[in-house]
Short mmCIF file of C-alpha atoms in Angstrom, two decimals:
data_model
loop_
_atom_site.label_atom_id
_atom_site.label_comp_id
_atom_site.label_asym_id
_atom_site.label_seq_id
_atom_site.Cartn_x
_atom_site.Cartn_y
_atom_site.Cartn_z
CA UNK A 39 14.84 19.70 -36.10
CA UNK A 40 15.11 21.66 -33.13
CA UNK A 41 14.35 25.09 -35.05
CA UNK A 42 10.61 23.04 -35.18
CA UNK A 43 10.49 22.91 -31.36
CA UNK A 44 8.39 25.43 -29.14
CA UNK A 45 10.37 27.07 -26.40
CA UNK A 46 8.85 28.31 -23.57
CA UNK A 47 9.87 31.90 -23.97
CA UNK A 48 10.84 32.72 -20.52
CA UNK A 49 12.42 36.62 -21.39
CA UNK A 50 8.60 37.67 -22.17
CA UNK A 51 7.94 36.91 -18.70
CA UNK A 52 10.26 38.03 -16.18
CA UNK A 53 7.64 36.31 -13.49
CA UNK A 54 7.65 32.59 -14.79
CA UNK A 55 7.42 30.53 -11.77
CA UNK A 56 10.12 27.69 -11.02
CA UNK A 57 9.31 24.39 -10.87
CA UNK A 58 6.22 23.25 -8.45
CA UNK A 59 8.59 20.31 -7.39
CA UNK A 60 10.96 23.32 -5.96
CA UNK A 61 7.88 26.44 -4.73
CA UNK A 62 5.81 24.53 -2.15
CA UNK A 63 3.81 27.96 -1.47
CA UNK A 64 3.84 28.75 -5.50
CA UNK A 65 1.15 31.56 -5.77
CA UNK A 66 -2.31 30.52 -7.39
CA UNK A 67 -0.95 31.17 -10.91
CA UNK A 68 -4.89 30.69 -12.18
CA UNK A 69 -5.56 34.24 -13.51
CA UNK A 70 -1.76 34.18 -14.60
CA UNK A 71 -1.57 33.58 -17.95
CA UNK A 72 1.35 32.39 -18.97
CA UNK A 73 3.72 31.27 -21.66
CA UNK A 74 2.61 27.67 -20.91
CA UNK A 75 -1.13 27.88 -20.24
CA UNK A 76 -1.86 30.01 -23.56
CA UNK A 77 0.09 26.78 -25.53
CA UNK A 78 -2.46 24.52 -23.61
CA UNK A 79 -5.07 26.75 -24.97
CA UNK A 80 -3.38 26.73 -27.70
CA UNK A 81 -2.99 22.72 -28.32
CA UNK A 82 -6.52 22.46 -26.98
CA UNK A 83 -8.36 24.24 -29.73
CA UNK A 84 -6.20 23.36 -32.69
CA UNK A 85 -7.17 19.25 -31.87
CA UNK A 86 -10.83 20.44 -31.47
CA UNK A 87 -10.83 22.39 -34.59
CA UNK A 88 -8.97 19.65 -36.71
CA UNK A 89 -11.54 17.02 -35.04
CA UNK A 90 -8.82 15.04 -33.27
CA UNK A 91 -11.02 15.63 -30.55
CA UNK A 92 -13.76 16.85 -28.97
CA UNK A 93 -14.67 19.74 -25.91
CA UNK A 94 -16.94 17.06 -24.26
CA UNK A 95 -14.06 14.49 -24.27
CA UNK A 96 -11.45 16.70 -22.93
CA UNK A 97 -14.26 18.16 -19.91
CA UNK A 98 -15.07 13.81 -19.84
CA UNK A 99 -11.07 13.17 -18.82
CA UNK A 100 -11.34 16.09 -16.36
CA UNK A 101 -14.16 14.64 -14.41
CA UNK A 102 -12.87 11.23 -14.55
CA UNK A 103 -9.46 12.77 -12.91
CA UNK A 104 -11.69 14.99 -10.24
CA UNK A 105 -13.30 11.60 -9.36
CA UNK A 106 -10.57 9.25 -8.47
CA UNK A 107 -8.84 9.67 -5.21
CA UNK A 108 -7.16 7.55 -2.59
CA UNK A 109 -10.45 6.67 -1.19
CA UNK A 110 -10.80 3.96 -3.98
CA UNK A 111 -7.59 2.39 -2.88
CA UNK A 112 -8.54 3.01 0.72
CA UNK A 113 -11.56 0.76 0.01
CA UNK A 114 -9.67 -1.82 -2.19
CA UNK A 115 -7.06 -2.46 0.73
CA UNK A 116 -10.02 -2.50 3.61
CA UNK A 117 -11.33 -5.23 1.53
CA UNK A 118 -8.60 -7.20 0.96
CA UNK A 119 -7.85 -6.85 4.90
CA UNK A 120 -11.25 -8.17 5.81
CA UNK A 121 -12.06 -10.60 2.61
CA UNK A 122 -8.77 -13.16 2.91
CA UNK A 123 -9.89 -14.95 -0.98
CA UNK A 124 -10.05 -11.33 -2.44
CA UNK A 125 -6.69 -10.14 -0.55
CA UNK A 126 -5.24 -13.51 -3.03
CA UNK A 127 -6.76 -12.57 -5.64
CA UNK A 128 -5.67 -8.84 -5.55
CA UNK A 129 -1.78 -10.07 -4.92
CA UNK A 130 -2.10 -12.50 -7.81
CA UNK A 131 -3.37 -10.18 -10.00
CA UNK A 132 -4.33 -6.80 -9.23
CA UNK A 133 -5.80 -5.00 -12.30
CA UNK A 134 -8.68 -7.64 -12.40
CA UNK A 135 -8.87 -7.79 -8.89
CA UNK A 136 -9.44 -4.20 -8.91
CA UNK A 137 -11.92 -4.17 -11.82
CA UNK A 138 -13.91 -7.08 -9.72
CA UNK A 139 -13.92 -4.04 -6.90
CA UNK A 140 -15.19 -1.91 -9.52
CA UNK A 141 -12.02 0.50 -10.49
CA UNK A 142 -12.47 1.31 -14.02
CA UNK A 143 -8.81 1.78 -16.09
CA UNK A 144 -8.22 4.10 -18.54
CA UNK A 145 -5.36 2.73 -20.12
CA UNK A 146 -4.10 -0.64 -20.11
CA UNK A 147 -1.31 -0.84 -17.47
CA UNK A 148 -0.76 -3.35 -14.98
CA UNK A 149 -1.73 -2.77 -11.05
CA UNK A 150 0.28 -5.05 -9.24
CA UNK A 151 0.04 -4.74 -5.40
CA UNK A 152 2.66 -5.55 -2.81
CA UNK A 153 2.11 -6.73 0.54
CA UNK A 154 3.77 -5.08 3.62
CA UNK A 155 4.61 -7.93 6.22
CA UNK A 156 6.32 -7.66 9.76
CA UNK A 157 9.57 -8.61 7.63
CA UNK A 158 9.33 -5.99 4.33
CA UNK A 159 8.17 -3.14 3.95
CA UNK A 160 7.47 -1.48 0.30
CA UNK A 161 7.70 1.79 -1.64
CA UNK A 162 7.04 2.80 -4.64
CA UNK A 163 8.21 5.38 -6.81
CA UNK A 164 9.32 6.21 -10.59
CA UNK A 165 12.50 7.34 -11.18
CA UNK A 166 11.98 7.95 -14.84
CA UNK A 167 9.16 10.84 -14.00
CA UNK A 168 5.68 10.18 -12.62
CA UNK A 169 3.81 6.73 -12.95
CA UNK A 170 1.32 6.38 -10.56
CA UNK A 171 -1.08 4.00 -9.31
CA UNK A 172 -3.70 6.77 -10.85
CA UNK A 173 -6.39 4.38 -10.90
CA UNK A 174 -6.42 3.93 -7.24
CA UNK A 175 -5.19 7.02 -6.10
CA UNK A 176 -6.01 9.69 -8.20
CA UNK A 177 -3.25 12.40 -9.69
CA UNK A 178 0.16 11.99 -7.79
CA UNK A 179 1.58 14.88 -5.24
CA UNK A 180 4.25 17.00 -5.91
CA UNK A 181 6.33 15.34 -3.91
CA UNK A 182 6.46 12.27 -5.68
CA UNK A 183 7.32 13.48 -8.70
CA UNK A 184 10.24 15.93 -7.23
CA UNK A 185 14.15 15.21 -8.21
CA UNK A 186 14.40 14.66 -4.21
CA UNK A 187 12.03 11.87 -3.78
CA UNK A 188 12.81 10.08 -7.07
CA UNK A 189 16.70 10.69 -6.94
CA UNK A 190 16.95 9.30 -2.84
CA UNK A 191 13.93 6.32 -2.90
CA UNK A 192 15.91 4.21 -4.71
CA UNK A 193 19.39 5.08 -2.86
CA UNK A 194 18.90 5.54 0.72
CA UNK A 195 15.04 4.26 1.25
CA UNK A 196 15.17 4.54 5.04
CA UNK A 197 16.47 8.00 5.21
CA UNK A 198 13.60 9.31 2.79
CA UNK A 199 11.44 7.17 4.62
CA UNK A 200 12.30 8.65 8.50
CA UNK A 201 11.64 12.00 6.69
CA UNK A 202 8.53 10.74 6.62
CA UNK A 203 8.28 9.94 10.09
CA UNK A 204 8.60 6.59 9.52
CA UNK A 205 10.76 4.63 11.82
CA UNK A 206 11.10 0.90 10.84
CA UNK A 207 13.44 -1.52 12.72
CA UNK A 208 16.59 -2.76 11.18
CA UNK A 209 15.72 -6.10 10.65
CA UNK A 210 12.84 -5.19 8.37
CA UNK A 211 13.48 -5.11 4.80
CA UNK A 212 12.68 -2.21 2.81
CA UNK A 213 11.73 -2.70 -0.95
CA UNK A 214 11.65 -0.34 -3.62
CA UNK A 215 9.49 -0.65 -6.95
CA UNK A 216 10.30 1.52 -9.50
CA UNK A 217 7.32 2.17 -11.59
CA UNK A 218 6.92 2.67 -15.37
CA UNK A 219 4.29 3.59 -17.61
CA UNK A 220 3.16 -0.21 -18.28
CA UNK A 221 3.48 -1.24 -14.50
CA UNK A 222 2.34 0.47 -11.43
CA UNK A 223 2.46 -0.23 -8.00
CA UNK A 224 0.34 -0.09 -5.01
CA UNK A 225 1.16 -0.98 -1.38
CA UNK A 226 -1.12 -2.90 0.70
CA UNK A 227 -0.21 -1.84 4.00
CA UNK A 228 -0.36 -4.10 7.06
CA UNK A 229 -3.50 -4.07 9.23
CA UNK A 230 -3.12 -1.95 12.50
CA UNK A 231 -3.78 -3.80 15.63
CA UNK A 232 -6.25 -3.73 17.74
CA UNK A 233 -9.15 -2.89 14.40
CA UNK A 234 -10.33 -6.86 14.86
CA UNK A 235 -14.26 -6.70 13.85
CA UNK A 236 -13.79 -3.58 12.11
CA UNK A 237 -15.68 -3.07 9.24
CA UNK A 238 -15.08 -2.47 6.26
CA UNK A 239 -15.57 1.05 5.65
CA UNK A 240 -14.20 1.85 9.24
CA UNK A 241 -11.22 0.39 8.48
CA UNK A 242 -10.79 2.17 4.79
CA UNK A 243 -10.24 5.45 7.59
CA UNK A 244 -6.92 4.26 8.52
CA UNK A 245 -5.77 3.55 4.97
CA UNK A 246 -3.91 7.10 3.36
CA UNK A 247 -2.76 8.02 -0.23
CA UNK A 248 1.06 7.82 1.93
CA UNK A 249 0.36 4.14 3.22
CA UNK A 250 -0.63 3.15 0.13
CA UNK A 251 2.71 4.59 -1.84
CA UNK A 252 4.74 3.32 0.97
CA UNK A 253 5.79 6.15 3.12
CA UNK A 254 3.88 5.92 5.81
CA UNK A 255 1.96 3.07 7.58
CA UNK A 256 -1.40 2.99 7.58
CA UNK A 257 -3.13 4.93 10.75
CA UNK A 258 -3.39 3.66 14.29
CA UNK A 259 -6.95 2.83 15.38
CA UNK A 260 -7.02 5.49 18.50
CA UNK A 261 -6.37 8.09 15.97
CA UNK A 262 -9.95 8.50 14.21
CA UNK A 263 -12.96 7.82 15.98
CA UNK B 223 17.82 10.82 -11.93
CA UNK B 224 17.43 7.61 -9.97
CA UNK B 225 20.55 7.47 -7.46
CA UNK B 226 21.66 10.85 -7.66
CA UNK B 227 22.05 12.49 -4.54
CA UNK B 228 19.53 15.33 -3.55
CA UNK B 229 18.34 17.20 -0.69
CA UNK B 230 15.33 16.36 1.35
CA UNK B 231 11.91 15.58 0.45
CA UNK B 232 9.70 18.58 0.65
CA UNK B 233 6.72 16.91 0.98
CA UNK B 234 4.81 19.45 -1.18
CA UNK B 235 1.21 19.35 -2.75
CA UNK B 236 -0.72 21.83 -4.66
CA UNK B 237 -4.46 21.44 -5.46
CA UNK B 238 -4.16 21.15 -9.37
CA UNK B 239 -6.02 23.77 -11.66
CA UNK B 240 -7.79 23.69 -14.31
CA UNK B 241 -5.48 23.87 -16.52
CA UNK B 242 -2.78 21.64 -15.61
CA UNK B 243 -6.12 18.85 -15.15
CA UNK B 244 -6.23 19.84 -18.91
CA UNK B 245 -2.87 19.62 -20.14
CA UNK B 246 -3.26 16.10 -17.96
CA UNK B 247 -5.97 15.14 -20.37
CA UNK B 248 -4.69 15.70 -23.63
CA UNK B 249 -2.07 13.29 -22.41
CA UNK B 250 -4.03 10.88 -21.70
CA UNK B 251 -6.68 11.26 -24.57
CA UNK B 252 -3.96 11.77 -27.51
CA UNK B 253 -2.28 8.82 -26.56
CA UNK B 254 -5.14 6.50 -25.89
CA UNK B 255 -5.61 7.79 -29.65
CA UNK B 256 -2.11 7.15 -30.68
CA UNK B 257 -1.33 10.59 -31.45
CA UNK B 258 2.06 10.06 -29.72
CA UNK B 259 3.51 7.41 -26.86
CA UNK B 260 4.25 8.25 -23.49
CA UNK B 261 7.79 7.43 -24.18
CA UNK B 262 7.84 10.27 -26.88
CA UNK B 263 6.86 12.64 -24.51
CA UNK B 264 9.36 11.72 -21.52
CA UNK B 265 11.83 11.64 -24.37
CA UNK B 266 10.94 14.92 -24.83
CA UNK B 267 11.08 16.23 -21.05
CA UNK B 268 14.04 14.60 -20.94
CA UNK B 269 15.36 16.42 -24.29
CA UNK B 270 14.61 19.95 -22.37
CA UNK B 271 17.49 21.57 -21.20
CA UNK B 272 18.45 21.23 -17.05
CA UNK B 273 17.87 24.92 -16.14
CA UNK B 274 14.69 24.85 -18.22
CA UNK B 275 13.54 21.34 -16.88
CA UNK B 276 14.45 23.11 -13.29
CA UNK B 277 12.62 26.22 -14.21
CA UNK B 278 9.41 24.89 -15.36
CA UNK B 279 6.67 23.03 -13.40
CA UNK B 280 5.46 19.62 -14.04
CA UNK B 281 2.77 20.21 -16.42
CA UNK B 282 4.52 22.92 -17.84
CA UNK B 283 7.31 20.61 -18.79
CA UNK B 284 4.45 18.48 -20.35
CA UNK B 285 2.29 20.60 -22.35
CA UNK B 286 5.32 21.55 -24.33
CA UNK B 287 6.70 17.78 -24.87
CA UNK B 288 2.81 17.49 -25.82
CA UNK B 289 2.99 20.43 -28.39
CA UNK B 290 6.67 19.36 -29.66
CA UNK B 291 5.37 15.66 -30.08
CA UNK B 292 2.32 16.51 -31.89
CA UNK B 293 4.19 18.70 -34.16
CA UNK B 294 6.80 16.30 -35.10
CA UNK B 295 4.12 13.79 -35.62
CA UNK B 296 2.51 16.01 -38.14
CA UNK B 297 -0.64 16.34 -36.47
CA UNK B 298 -0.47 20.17 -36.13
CA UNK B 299 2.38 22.32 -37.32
CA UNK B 300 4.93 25.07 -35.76
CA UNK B 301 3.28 27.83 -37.97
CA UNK B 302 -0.48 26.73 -36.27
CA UNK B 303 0.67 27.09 -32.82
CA UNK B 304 2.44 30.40 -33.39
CA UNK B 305 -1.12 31.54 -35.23
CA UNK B 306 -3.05 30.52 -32.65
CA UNK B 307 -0.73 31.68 -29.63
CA UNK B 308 -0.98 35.08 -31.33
CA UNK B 309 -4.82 35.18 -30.95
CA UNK B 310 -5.21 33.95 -27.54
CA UNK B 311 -2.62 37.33 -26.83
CA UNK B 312 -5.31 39.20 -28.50
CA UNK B 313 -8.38 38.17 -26.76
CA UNK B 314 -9.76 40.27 -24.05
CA UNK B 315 -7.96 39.62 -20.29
CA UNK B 316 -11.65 38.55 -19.14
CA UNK B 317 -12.14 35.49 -21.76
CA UNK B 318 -9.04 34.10 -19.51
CA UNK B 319 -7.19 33.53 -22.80
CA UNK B 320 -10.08 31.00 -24.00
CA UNK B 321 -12.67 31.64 -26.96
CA UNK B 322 -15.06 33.88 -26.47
#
């Protein structure tokens, strides 16, 4: 029934911005209120009002969202780097290894983590749109969810990853996990030389939202103090 | 899209608003609730026509695979959304579109 479907009506507003994946330096649209923000408005307050749910739930999500970030990853990886029977328990199984390091999931998707070596290095992204280690890492970039990123990962790896200014020798595999909505992945990146005795938190420094989808490595010691 | 050839990654990031953290949470809240799958609504970003999937951000694209999903699950209908779009354009510009 596509006479049933809503439209954004694009004519009413000569100013509708392109795609974020495509306007790096789009404008602060906030006080913009557009075709698209009045139907979340909209949405919003007809669920309320027909008590599919509730202001405190939707302001609940929101704060949940604000509060994840890569530093829970950052802390799950220096862990696993310093604590060798959790870093086996997090590649066996990484949801409950997470949960043990006291990530909470909203949904019920698998975590599973894979291990950069000296002989393979991994990436992660989803083709199919957006899936994301959120749990871990908090709301994905733009980037990652661009047509560039997801249309090139999966093709020519290196390039995409050089573009990162990541430089790996020839002889090291690259693999690519393509995520879905049931499965996510998260890289555990190798452990820079020259952070032996490290602790803990000092090392969770080194360890970036990039290293962790694969992109990057994670930081060199010299370059935090 | 997987495959296709593209130009280079922009590696571009935007601090998310308000609203887009919103539209992020009915996603997550209606389906946790059943309301609709996940699959429904990439089914229904992927429904959207190229120029308009090109045209339209991210959570654009999803608040209105949201809206079309919870309509054709009956959960709210076409004629509720127009009624309620038409209010929000009456409310003063200072209530930010929201109930006063």
């Amino acid at each position: 029934m596509p006479h049933d479907e809503v439209h954004e009506h694009h004519h009413d507003h000569p100013h509708v911005h392109g795609g974020a994946d495509h306007h790096p330096h789009r404008p602060d649209a906030d006080d913009t209120l557009t075709y698209c923000r009045r139907l979340e408005i909209a949405v919003r307050e007809l669920l309320i009002e027909k008590g599919h749910l509730t202001a405190d739930e939707i302001r609940g999500a929101v704060e949940r969202m604000d509060a994840r970030g890569p530093h829970l990853g950052a802390r799950v990886v220096a862990k696993a780097w310093t604590d060798p029977a959790f870093k086996v328990r997090l590649l066996a199984d990484g949801t409950a290894a997470c949960q043990e390091a006291g990530i909470t999931f909203d949904q019920s998707t698998r975590l599973i983590v894979v291990e950069n070596t000296p002989d393979t290095h991994n990436m992660v992204v989803c083709t199919l749109c957006s899936c994301y280690p959120r749990m871990v890492l908090g709301i994905p970039p733009d980037w990652y969810k661009s047509r560039a990123y997801r249309s090139r990962a999966v093709r020519e790896p290196r390039a995409v990853l050089r573009e990162f200014g990541t430089e790996l020798p020839d002889d090291m595999a690259v693999r690519v996990h393509d995520s879905t909505a049931d499965m996510r992945y998260l890289v555990l990146p190798m452990r820079p030389a020259g952070t032996e005795g490290w602790s803990e938190e000092r090392l969770a420094a080194l360890v970036t939202r990039d290293a962790m989808i694969g992109v990057t490595q994670a930081k060199a010691p010299d370059s935090v103090t | 899209m997987g495959g296709l050839p593209a130009g280079p990654v922009v590696p571009a990031e935007h601090d998310y608003q308000l609203w887009e953290k919103r539209v992020d949470a009915l996603m997550v809240l209606c389906s946790s609730k059943r309301m609709f799958t996940v699959d429904e609504l990439r089914k229904g970003i992927e429904a959207l026509p190229p120029d308009a999937y090109d045209r339209m951000s991210y959570y654009e694209r999803w608040i209105t695979s949201i809206c079309n999903a919870l309509i054709h699950r009956g959960i709210i209908s076409i004629e509720e959304v127009r009624g309620k779009l038409a209010d929000i354009e009456q409310r003063p510009p200072e209530t930010a579109g929201e109930k006063g």
